[in-house]
Amino acid sequence: MRATSKVFYAIATYLFVSLIVYIIGVNYVKDDGYLYGPEWVGIVGMLLAMLLCIMLGGYLHFTDNRVDLAPEDWEEAETEDKAGILGFFSPNSIWPLAMTGSIAVLGLGIIFMYLWLIALGAVLLVASVTGLSLQYGLPKEKH
């Protein structure tokens, strides 16, 4: 069993213990002398979260047996073993700033419910994402 499935099994165990404590706390602790009974939303929510973690842990346990060992599964792994190429980050690109501004315009349009500002922000966001995506894919301008 590898680290990924162990994490989800551990979370499921924690949620099971929390669910038992929650059920006991809700059903048997009286604040004002009245016994209200079970609080079903919390019980069902915690039960479903626990089952989801078991399902994900089972899936990862099932698929981990069919893939190669990852560096985080080695007993004597170093931090550098997982490091690789992180990607290329453009040093002089204006498009992340343009995307930030267009998201701000779109957010202000949503906050104040101005449809024209929402449309303007959406158009600016599409244009800036297109610019970011194509900044190295388009042919260079000749001066």
PDB file of C-alpha atoms in Angstrom:
ATOM      1  CA  MET A   1       0.000   0.000   0.000  1.00  0.00           C
ATOM      2  CA  ARG A   2       1.433   3.342  -0.995  1.00  0.00           C
ATOM      3  CA  ALA A   3       1.304   6.797   0.523  1.00  0.00           C
ATOM      4  CA  THR A   4      -1.645   8.065  -1.518  1.00  0.00           C
ATOM      5  CA  SER A   5      -4.044   5.344  -0.453  1.00  0.00           C
ATOM      6  CA  LYS A   6      -2.781   5.493   3.141  1.00  0.00           C
ATOM      7  CA  VAL A   7      -3.669   9.175   3.309  1.00  0.00           C
ATOM      8  CA  PHE A   8      -7.278   8.571   2.291  1.00  0.00           C
ATOM      9  CA  TYR A   9      -7.642   5.575   4.587  1.00  0.00           C
ATOM     10  CA  ALA A  10      -6.311   7.702   7.453  1.00  0.00           C
ATOM     11  CA  ILE A  11      -8.782  10.489   6.671  1.00  0.00           C
ATOM     12  CA  ALA A  12     -11.608   7.934   6.533  1.00  0.00           C
ATOM     13  CA  THR A  13     -10.554   6.584   9.933  1.00  0.00           C
ATOM     14  CA  TYR A  14     -10.525  10.092  11.381  1.00  0.00           C
ATOM     15  CA  LEU A  15     -13.962  10.784   9.926  1.00  0.00           C
ATOM     16  CA  PHE A  16     -15.306   7.524  11.392  1.00  0.00           C
ATOM     17  CA  VAL A  17     -14.065   8.439  14.869  1.00  0.00           C
ATOM     18  CA  SER A  18     -15.420  11.967  14.449  1.00  0.00           C
ATOM     19  CA  LEU A  19     -18.766  10.556  13.337  1.00  0.00           C
ATOM     20  CA  ILE A  20     -19.041   8.394  16.453  1.00  0.00           C
ATOM     21  CA  VAL A  21     -18.157  11.355  18.691  1.00  0.00           C
ATOM     22  CA  TYR A  22     -20.620  13.535  16.774  1.00  0.00           C
ATOM     23  CA  ILE A  23     -23.470  11.042  17.135  1.00  0.00           C
ATOM     24  CA  ILE A  24     -22.816  10.654  20.869  1.00  0.00           C
ATOM     25  CA  GLY A  25     -22.461  14.408  21.313  1.00  0.00           C
ATOM     26  CA  VAL A  26     -25.639  15.270  19.451  1.00  0.00           C
ATOM     27  CA  ASN A  27     -27.839  12.506  20.878  1.00  0.00           C
ATOM     28  CA  TYR A  28     -26.736  12.336  24.500  1.00  0.00           C
ATOM     29  CA  VAL A  29     -25.606  15.814  25.489  1.00  0.00           C
ATOM     30  CA  LYS A  30     -28.392  18.060  26.749  1.00  0.00           C
ATOM     31  CA  ASP A  31     -27.745  21.798  26.657  1.00  0.00           C
ATOM     32  CA  ASP A  32     -31.017  23.132  27.986  1.00  0.00           C
ATOM     33  CA  GLY A  33     -32.598  20.014  29.387  1.00  0.00           C
ATOM     34  CA  TYR A  34     -34.256  18.979  26.129  1.00  0.00           C
ATOM     35  CA  LEU A  35     -33.242  15.994  24.053  1.00  0.00           C
ATOM     36  CA  TYR A  36     -33.640  16.912  20.392  1.00  0.00           C
ATOM     37  CA  GLY A  37     -32.703  13.623  18.743  1.00  0.00           C
ATOM     38  CA  PRO A  38     -30.275  12.969  15.940  1.00  0.00           C
ATOM     39  CA  GLU A  39     -29.171  15.749  13.624  1.00  0.00           C
ATOM     40  CA  TRP A  40     -29.360  13.947  10.305  1.00  0.00           C
ATOM     41  CA  VAL A  41     -27.635  16.458   8.045  1.00  0.00           C
ATOM     42  CA  GLY A  42     -24.364  16.274   9.961  1.00  0.00           C
ATOM     43  CA  ILE A  43     -24.519  12.510  10.364  1.00  0.00           C
ATOM     44  CA  VAL A  44     -25.226  11.863   6.690  1.00  0.00           C
ATOM     45  CA  GLY A  45     -22.634  14.443   5.592  1.00  0.00           C
ATOM     46  CA  MET A  46     -19.879  12.924   7.706  1.00  0.00           C
ATOM     47  CA  LEU A  47     -20.878   9.399   6.668  1.00  0.00           C
ATOM     48  CA  LEU A  48     -20.765  10.335   2.980  1.00  0.00           C
ATOM     49  CA  ALA A  49     -17.392  12.063   3.435  1.00  0.00           C
ATOM     50  CA  MET A  50     -16.051   8.931   5.107  1.00  0.00           C
ATOM     51  CA  LEU A  51     -17.388   6.709   2.328  1.00  0.00           C
ATOM     52  CA  LEU A  52     -15.903   9.008  -0.306  1.00  0.00           C
ATOM     53  CA  CYS A  53     -12.483   8.759   1.336  1.00  0.00           C
ATOM     54  CA  ILE A  54     -12.780   4.961   1.474  1.00  0.00           C
ATOM     55  CA  MET A  55     -13.780   4.922  -2.195  1.00  0.00           C
ATOM     56  CA  LEU A  56     -10.842   7.122  -3.232  1.00  0.00           C
ATOM     57  CA  GLY A  57      -8.443   5.140  -1.045  1.00  0.00           C
ATOM     58  CA  GLY A  58      -9.683   1.898  -2.589  1.00  0.00           C
ATOM     59  CA  TYR A  59      -9.288   3.269  -6.103  1.00  0.00           C
ATOM     60  CA  LEU A  60      -5.763   4.493  -5.382  1.00  0.00           C
ATOM     61  CA  HIS A  61      -4.909   1.207  -3.685  1.00  0.00           C
ATOM     62  CA  PHE A  62      -6.190  -0.649  -6.747  1.00  0.00           C
ATOM     63  CA  THR A  63      -4.339   1.513  -9.279  1.00  0.00           C
ATOM     64  CA  ASP A  64      -1.094   1.876  -7.288  1.00  0.00           C
ATOM     65  CA  ASN A  65      -0.358  -1.782  -7.844  1.00  0.00           C
ATOM     66  CA  ARG A  66      -0.308  -1.248 -11.605  1.00  0.00           C
ATOM     67  CA  VAL A  67       2.043   1.735 -11.870  1.00  0.00           C
ATOM     68  CA  ASP A  68       5.734   2.224 -11.138  1.00  0.00           C
ATOM     69  CA  LEU A  69       6.981   3.388  -7.776  1.00  0.00           C
ATOM     70  CA  ALA A  70       6.863   7.119  -7.234  1.00  0.00           C
ATOM     71  CA  PRO A  71       9.636   8.919  -5.317  1.00  0.00           C
ATOM     72  CA  GLU A  72       7.318   9.570  -2.373  1.00  0.00           C
ATOM     73  CA  ASP A  73       6.970   5.810  -1.911  1.00  0.00           C
ATOM     74  CA  TRP A  74      10.709   5.203  -1.483  1.00  0.00           C
ATOM     75  CA  GLU A  75      11.890   4.735   2.077  1.00  0.00           C
ATOM     76  CA  GLU A  76      15.102   6.709   1.535  1.00  0.00           C
ATOM     77  CA  ALA A  77      13.888   9.325  -0.942  1.00  0.00           C
ATOM     78  CA  GLU A  78      15.218  12.849  -0.939  1.00  0.00           C
ATOM     79  CA  THR A  79      13.361  16.003  -1.874  1.00  0.00           C
ATOM     80  CA  GLU A  80      15.374  16.286  -5.078  1.00  0.00           C
ATOM     81  CA  ASP A  81      14.161  12.909  -6.331  1.00  0.00           C
ATOM     82  CA  LYS A  82      10.712  14.279  -7.171  1.00  0.00           C
ATOM     83  CA  ALA A  83      11.978  17.543  -8.631  1.00  0.00           C
ATOM     84  CA  GLY A  84      11.848  17.877 -12.373  1.00  0.00           C
ATOM     85  CA  ILE A  85      11.113  20.486 -14.972  1.00  0.00           C
ATOM     86  CA  LEU A  86       8.617  22.862 -13.442  1.00  0.00           C
ATOM     87  CA  GLY A  87       7.717  24.549 -16.691  1.00  0.00           C
ATOM     88  CA  PHE A  88       8.498  27.668 -18.605  1.00  0.00           C
ATOM     89  CA  PHE A  89       7.426  30.991 -17.166  1.00  0.00           C
ATOM     90  CA  SER A  90       7.574  33.975 -19.456  1.00  0.00           C
ATOM     91  CA  PRO A  91       9.591  36.752 -17.825  1.00  0.00           C
ATOM     92  CA  ASN A  92       8.163  39.687 -19.772  1.00  0.00           C
ATOM     93  CA  SER A  93       4.577  38.686 -20.455  1.00  0.00           C
ATOM     94  CA  ILE A  94       1.851  41.286 -19.973  1.00  0.00           C
ATOM     95  CA  TRP A  95      -0.973  38.738 -20.249  1.00  0.00           C
ATOM     96  CA  PRO A  96      -1.150  37.610 -16.591  1.00  0.00           C
ATOM     97  CA  LEU A  97      -1.660  41.251 -15.595  1.00  0.00           C
ATOM     98  CA  ALA A  98      -4.292  41.649 -18.317  1.00  0.00           C
ATOM     99  CA  MET A  99      -6.068  38.533 -17.073  1.00  0.00           C
ATOM    100  CA  THR A 100      -6.032  39.889 -13.528  1.00  0.00           C
ATOM    101  CA  GLY A 101      -7.558  43.167 -14.663  1.00  0.00           C
ATOM    102  CA  SER A 102     -10.222  41.445 -16.710  1.00  0.00           C
ATOM    103  CA  ILE A 103     -11.142  39.187 -13.788  1.00  0.00           C
ATOM    104  CA  ALA A 104     -11.437  42.316 -11.636  1.00  0.00           C
ATOM    105  CA  VAL A 105     -13.756  43.928 -14.193  1.00  0.00           C
ATOM    106  CA  LEU A 106     -15.813  40.737 -14.416  1.00  0.00           C
ATOM    107  CA  GLY A 107     -15.969  40.476 -10.622  1.00  0.00           C
ATOM    108  CA  LEU A 108     -17.130  44.063 -10.247  1.00  0.00           C
ATOM    109  CA  GLY A 109     -19.785  43.443 -12.862  1.00  0.00           C
ATOM    110  CA  ILE A 110     -21.016  40.410 -10.935  1.00  0.00           C
ATOM    111  CA  ILE A 111     -20.937  42.264  -7.612  1.00  0.00           C
ATOM    112  CA  PHE A 112     -22.951  45.242  -8.858  1.00  0.00           C
ATOM    113  CA  MET A 113     -24.985  43.179 -11.379  1.00  0.00           C
ATOM    114  CA  TYR A 114     -24.194  45.430 -14.324  1.00  0.00           C
ATOM    115  CA  LEU A 115     -24.727  43.216 -17.349  1.00  0.00           C
ATOM    116  CA  TRP A 116     -22.637  45.451 -19.600  1.00  0.00           C
ATOM    117  CA  LEU A 117     -19.711  45.226 -17.160  1.00  0.00           C
ATOM    118  CA  ILE A 118     -20.077  41.441 -16.951  1.00  0.00           C
ATOM    119  CA  ALA A 119     -20.024  41.228 -20.754  1.00  0.00           C
ATOM    120  CA  LEU A 120     -17.022  43.564 -20.958  1.00  0.00           C
ATOM    121  CA  GLY A 121     -15.135  41.553 -18.343  1.00  0.00           C
ATOM    122  CA  ALA A 122     -15.933  38.289 -20.130  1.00  0.00           C
ATOM    123  CA  VAL A 123     -14.737  39.646 -23.481  1.00  0.00           C
ATOM    124  CA  LEU A 124     -11.562  41.023 -21.888  1.00  0.00           C
ATOM    125  CA  LEU A 125     -10.938  37.710 -20.127  1.00  0.00           C
ATOM    126  CA  VAL A 126     -11.351  35.699 -23.335  1.00  0.00           C
ATOM    127  CA  ALA A 127      -9.028  38.089 -25.159  1.00  0.00           C
ATOM    128  CA  SER A 128      -6.370  37.976 -22.448  1.00  0.00           C
ATOM    129  CA  VAL A 129      -6.501  34.173 -22.113  1.00  0.00           C
ATOM    130  CA  THR A 130      -6.178  33.909 -25.888  1.00  0.00           C
ATOM    131  CA  GLY A 131      -3.215  36.269 -25.809  1.00  0.00           C
ATOM    132  CA  LEU A 132      -1.547  34.264 -23.048  1.00  0.00           C
ATOM    133  CA  SER A 133      -2.130  30.983 -24.847  1.00  0.00           C
ATOM    134  CA  LEU A 134      -0.858  32.205 -28.214  1.00  0.00           C
ATOM    135  CA  GLN A 135       1.999  34.493 -27.198  1.00  0.00           C
ATOM    136  CA  TYR A 136       4.646  31.989 -28.300  1.00  0.00           C
ATOM    137  CA  GLY A 137       2.574  30.171 -30.915  1.00  0.00           C
ATOM    138  CA  LEU A 138       2.103  33.063 -33.307  1.00  0.00           C
ATOM    139  CA  PRO A 139       4.800  34.036 -35.818  1.00  0.00           C
ATOM    140  CA  LYS A 140       7.127  36.834 -34.789  1.00  0.00           C
ATOM    141  CA  GLU A 141       6.661  40.313 -36.206  1.00  0.00           C
ATOM    142  CA  LYS A 142       9.392  41.481 -38.551  1.00  0.00           C
ATOM    143  CA  HIS A 143      10.668  44.964 -37.959  1.00  0.00           C
TER     144      HIS A 143
END
